[in-house]
Tab-separated table of C-alpha atoms in Angstrom:
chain	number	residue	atom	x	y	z
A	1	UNK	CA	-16.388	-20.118	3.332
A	2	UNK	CA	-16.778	-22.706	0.852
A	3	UNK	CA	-13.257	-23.089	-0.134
A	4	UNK	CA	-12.267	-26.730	-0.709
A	5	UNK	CA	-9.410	-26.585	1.508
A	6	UNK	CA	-9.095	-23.661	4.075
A	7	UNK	CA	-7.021	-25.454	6.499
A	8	UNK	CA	-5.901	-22.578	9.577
A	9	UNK	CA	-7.692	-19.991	7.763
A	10	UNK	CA	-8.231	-17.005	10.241
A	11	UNK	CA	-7.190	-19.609	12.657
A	12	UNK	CA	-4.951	-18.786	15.863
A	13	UNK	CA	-1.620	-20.131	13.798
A	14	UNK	CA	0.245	-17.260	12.107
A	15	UNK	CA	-0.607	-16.991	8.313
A	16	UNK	CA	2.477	-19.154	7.514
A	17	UNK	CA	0.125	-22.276	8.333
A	18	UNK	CA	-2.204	-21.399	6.076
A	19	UNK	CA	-3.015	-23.904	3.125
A	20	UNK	CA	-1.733	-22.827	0.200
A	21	UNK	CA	0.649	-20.037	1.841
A	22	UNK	CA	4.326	-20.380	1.783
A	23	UNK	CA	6.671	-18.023	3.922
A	24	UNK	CA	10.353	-17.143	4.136
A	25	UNK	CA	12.517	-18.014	7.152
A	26	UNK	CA	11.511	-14.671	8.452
A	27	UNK	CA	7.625	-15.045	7.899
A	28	UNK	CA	7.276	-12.751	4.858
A	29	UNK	CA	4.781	-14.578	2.659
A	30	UNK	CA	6.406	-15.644	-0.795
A	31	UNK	CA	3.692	-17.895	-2.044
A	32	UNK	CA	0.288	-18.014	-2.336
A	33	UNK	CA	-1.105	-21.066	-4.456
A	34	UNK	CA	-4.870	-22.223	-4.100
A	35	UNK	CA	-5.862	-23.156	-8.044
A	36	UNK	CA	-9.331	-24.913	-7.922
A	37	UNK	CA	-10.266	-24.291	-4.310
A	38	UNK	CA	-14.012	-22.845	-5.207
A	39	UNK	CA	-12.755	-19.739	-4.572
A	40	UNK	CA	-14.798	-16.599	-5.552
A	41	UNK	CA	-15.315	-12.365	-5.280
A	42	UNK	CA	-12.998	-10.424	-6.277
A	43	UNK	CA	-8.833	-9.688	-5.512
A	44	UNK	CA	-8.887	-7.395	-2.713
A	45	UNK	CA	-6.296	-4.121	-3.619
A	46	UNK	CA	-4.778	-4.945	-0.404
A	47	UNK	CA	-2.806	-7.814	-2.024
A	48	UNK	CA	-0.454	-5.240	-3.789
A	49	UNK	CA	1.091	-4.194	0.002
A	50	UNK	CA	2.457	-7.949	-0.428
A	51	UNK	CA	5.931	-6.832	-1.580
A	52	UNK	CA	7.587	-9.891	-0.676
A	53	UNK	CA	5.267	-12.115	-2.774
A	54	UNK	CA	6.978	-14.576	-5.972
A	55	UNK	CA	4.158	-16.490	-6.698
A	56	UNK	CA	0.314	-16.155	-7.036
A	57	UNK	CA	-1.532	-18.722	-7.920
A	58	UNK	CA	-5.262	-18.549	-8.080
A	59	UNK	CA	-6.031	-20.248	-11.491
A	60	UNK	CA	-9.141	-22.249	-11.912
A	61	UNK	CA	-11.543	-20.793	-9.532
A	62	UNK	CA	-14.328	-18.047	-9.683
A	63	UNK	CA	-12.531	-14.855	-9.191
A	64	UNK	CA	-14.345	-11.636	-10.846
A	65	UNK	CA	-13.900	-7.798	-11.192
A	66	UNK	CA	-10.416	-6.186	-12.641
A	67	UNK	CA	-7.392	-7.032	-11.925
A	68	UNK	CA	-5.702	-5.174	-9.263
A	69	UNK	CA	-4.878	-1.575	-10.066
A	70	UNK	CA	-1.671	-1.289	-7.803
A	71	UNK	CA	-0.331	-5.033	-8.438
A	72	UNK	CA	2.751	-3.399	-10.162
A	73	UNK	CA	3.766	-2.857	-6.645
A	74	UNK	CA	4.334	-6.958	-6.593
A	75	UNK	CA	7.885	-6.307	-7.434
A	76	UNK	CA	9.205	-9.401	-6.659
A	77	UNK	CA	6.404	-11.467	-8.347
A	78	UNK	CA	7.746	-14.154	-11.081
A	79	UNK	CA	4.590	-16.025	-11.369
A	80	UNK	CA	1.072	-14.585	-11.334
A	81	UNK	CA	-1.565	-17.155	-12.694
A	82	UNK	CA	-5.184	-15.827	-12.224
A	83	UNK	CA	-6.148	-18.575	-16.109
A	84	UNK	CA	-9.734	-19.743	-15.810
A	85	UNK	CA	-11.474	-17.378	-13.536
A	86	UNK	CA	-14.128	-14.905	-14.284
A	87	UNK	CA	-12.331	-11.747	-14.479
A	88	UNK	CA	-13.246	-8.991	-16.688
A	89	UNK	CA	-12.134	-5.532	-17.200
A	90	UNK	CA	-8.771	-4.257	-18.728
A	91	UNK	CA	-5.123	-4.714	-18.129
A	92	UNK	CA	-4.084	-2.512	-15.455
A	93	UNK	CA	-1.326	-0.404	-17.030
A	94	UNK	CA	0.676	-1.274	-13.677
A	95	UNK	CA	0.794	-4.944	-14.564
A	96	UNK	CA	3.768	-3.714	-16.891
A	97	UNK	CA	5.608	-2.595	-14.240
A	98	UNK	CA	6.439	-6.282	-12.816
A	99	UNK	CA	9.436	-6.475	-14.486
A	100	UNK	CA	10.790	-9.966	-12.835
A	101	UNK	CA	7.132	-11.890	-13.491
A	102	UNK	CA	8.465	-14.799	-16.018
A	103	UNK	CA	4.768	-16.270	-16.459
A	104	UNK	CA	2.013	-14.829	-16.623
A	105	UNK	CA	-1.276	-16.983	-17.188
A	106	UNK	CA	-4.794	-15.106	-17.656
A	107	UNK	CA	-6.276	-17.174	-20.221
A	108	UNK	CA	-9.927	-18.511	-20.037
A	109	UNK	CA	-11.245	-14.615	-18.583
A	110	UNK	CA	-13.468	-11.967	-19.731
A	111	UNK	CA	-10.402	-9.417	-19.696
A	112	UNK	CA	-11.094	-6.756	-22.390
A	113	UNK	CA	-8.894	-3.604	-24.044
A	114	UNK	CA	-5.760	-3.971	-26.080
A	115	UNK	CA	-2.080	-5.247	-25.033
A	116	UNK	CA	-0.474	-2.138	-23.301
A	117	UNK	CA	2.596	-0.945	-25.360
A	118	UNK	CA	4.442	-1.444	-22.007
A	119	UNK	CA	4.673	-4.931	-21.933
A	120	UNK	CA	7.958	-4.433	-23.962
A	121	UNK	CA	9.076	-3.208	-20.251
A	122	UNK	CA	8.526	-7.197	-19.298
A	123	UNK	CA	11.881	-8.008	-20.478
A	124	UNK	CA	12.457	-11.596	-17.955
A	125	UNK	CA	8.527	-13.091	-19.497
A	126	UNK	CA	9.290	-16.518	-20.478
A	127	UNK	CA	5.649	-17.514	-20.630
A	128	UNK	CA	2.816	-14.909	-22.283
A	129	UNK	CA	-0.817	-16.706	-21.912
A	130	UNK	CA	-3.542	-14.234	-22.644
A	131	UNK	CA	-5.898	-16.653	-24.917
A	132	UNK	CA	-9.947	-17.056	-24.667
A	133	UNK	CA	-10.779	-13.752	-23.588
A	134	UNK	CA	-12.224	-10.663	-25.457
A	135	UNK	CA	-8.843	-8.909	-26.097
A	136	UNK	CA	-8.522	-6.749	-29.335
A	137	UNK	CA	-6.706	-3.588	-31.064
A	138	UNK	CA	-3.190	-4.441	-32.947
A	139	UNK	CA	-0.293	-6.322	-31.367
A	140	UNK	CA	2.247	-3.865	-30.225
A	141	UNK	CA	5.328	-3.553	-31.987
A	142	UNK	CA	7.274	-3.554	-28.355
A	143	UNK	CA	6.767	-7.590	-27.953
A	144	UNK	CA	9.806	-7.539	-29.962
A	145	UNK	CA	11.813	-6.682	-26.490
A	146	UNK	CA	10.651	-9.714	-24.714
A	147	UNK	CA	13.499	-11.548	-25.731
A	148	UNK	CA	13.244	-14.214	-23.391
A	149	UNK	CA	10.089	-15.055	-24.442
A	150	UNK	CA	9.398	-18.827	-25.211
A	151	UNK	CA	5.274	-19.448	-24.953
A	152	UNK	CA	3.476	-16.797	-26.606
A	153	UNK	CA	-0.902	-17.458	-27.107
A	154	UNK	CA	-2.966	-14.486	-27.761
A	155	UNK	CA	-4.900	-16.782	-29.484
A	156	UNK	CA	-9.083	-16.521	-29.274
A	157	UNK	CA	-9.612	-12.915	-28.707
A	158	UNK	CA	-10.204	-9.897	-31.490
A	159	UNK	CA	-6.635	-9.234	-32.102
A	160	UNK	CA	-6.572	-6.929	-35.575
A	161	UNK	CA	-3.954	-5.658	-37.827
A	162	UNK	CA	-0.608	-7.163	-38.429
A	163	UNK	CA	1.769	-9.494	-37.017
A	164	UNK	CA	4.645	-7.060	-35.871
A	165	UNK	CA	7.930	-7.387	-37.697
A	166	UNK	CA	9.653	-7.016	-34.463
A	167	UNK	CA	8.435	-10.398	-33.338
A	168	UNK	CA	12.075	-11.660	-35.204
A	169	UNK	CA	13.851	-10.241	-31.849
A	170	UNK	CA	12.468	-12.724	-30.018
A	171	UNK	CA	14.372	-15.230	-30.626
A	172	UNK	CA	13.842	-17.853	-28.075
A	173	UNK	CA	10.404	-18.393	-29.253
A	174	UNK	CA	8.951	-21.890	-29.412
A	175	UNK	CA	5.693	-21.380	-29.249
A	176	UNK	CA	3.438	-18.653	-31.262
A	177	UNK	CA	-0.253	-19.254	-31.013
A	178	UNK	CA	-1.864	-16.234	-32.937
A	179	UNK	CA	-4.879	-18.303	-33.927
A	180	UNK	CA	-8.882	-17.012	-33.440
A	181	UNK	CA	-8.172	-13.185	-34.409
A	182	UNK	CA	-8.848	-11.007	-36.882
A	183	UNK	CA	-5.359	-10.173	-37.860
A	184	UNK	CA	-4.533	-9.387	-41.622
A	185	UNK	CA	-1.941	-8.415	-44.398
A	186	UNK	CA	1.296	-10.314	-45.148
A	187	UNK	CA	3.098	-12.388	-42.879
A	188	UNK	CA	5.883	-11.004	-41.962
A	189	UNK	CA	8.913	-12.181	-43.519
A	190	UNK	CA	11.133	-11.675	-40.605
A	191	UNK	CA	8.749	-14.283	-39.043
A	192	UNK	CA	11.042	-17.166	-40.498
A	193	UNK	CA	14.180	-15.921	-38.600
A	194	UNK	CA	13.189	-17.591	-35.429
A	195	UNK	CA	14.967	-20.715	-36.070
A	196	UNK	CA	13.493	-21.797	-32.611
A	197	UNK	CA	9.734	-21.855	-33.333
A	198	UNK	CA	8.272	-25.033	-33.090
A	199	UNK	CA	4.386	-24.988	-33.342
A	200	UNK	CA	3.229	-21.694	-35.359
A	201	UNK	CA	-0.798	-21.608	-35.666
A	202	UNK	CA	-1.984	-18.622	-37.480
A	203	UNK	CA	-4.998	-20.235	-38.750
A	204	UNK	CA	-8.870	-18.667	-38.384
A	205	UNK	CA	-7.565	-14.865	-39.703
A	206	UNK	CA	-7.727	-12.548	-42.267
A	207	UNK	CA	-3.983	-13.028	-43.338
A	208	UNK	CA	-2.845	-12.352	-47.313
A	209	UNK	CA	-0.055	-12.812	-49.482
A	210	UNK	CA	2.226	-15.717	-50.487
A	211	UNK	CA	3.979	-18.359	-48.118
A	212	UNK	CA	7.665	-17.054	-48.419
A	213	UNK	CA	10.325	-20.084	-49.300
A	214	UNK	CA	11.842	-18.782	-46.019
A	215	UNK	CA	9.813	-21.051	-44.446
A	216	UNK	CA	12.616	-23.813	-44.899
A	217	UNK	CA	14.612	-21.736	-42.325
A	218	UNK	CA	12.452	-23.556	-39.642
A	219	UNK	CA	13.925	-27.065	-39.343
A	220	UNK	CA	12.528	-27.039	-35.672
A	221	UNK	CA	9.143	-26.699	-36.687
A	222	UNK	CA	6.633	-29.590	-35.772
A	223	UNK	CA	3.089	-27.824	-36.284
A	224	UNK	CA	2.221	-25.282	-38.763
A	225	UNK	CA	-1.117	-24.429	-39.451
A	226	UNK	CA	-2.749	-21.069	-41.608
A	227	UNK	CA	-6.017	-22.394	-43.139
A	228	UNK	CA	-9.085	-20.260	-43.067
A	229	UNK	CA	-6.923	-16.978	-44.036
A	230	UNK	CA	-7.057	-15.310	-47.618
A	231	UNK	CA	-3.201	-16.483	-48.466
């Protein structure tokens, strides 16, 4: 191995003593965090029959090949951050069935395909961090059901069409990073209802139309940015 830290690793200790593995008074494992431990290959499938598992953490390392096909069976999962790895291949349309993950971090990959329709099924996401890869297709109208959404960046990928109106149900959203794509027509005006938003960057699309006055409605806002569009 050439892990940075693989303290007990296939040692005589139970897994529990593992670095970077957490357990539960009765030795189900909860936690698995190693981010930046030169770790490399790809997620074995077995890690789905980890049903007890809340948070995976494996950001920052070399990890290839497609996510997990079965890691919908990660019911209990809340945090799954696999950012800044070397992943490629599309969403697994199981990945929609983890419907207590909260954050979800896969940013700096080579993921491809579109954004399932089914992620309106991830109702608790609080965090939505799918930037720098080579995502495209439109956005799906369902994002509108992640209503406790506050982070989302899709920016940096091939993104096309329009913003979907039904982005206005979200309306604990802070943080809207659509920059990098290729989407286009009017900005929606329902945009301006989320009275939360606080950085909007739309910049680097194909966007038209007029700025609405509605605009004004955003008295949180502290960045705004939509040069390099066709407004």
């Amino acid at each position: 191995l050439n892990w940075h830290n693989a303290t007990q690793y296939l040692g005589e200790k139970s897994v529990c003593a593992w670095y970077g593995v957490t357990c539960s008074w009765s030795e189900d494992i909860i936690q698995i965090k190693m981010p930046m431990n030169n770790m490399a290959h790809s997620i074995p499938q077995e890690i789905s029959e980890m049903t007890t598992l809340e948070v995976l953490d494996l950001a920052g390392n070399f990890i290839e090949g497609w996510l997990p096909s079965k890691v919908g069976r990660l019911e209990n999962l809340q945090f799954l951050d696999l950012a800044s790895n070397d992943l490629n291949g599309t969403l697994p349309p199981s990945l929609c069935d983890l419907s207590n993950l909260q954050y979800l971090h896969l940013y700096e990959n080579s993921i491809k395909g579109t954004l399932p329709t089914d992620i309106g099924r991830m109702v608790n996401l609080i965090e939505l961090h799918l930037f720098q890869n080579e995502m495209g297709g439109s956005l799906p109208s369902e994002i509108g059901y992640l209503t406790e959404l506050d982070d989302l960046q899709l920016h940096d990928n091939e993104f096309s069409g329009p913003i979907p109106s039904q982005i206005s149900n979200v309306l604990s959203l802070r943080r809207l990073y659509l920059d990098g794509n290729i989407l286009s027509k009017a900005i929606p005006n329902s945009l301006w209802k989320l009275q939360n938003l606080e950085f909007v960057d739309l910049f680097d699309n194909l966007l038209t139309g007029s700025l609405s006055s509605s605009i004004g409605n955003l008295t949180n806002l502290v960045g705004f940015d939509l040069h390099a569009n066709r407004l």
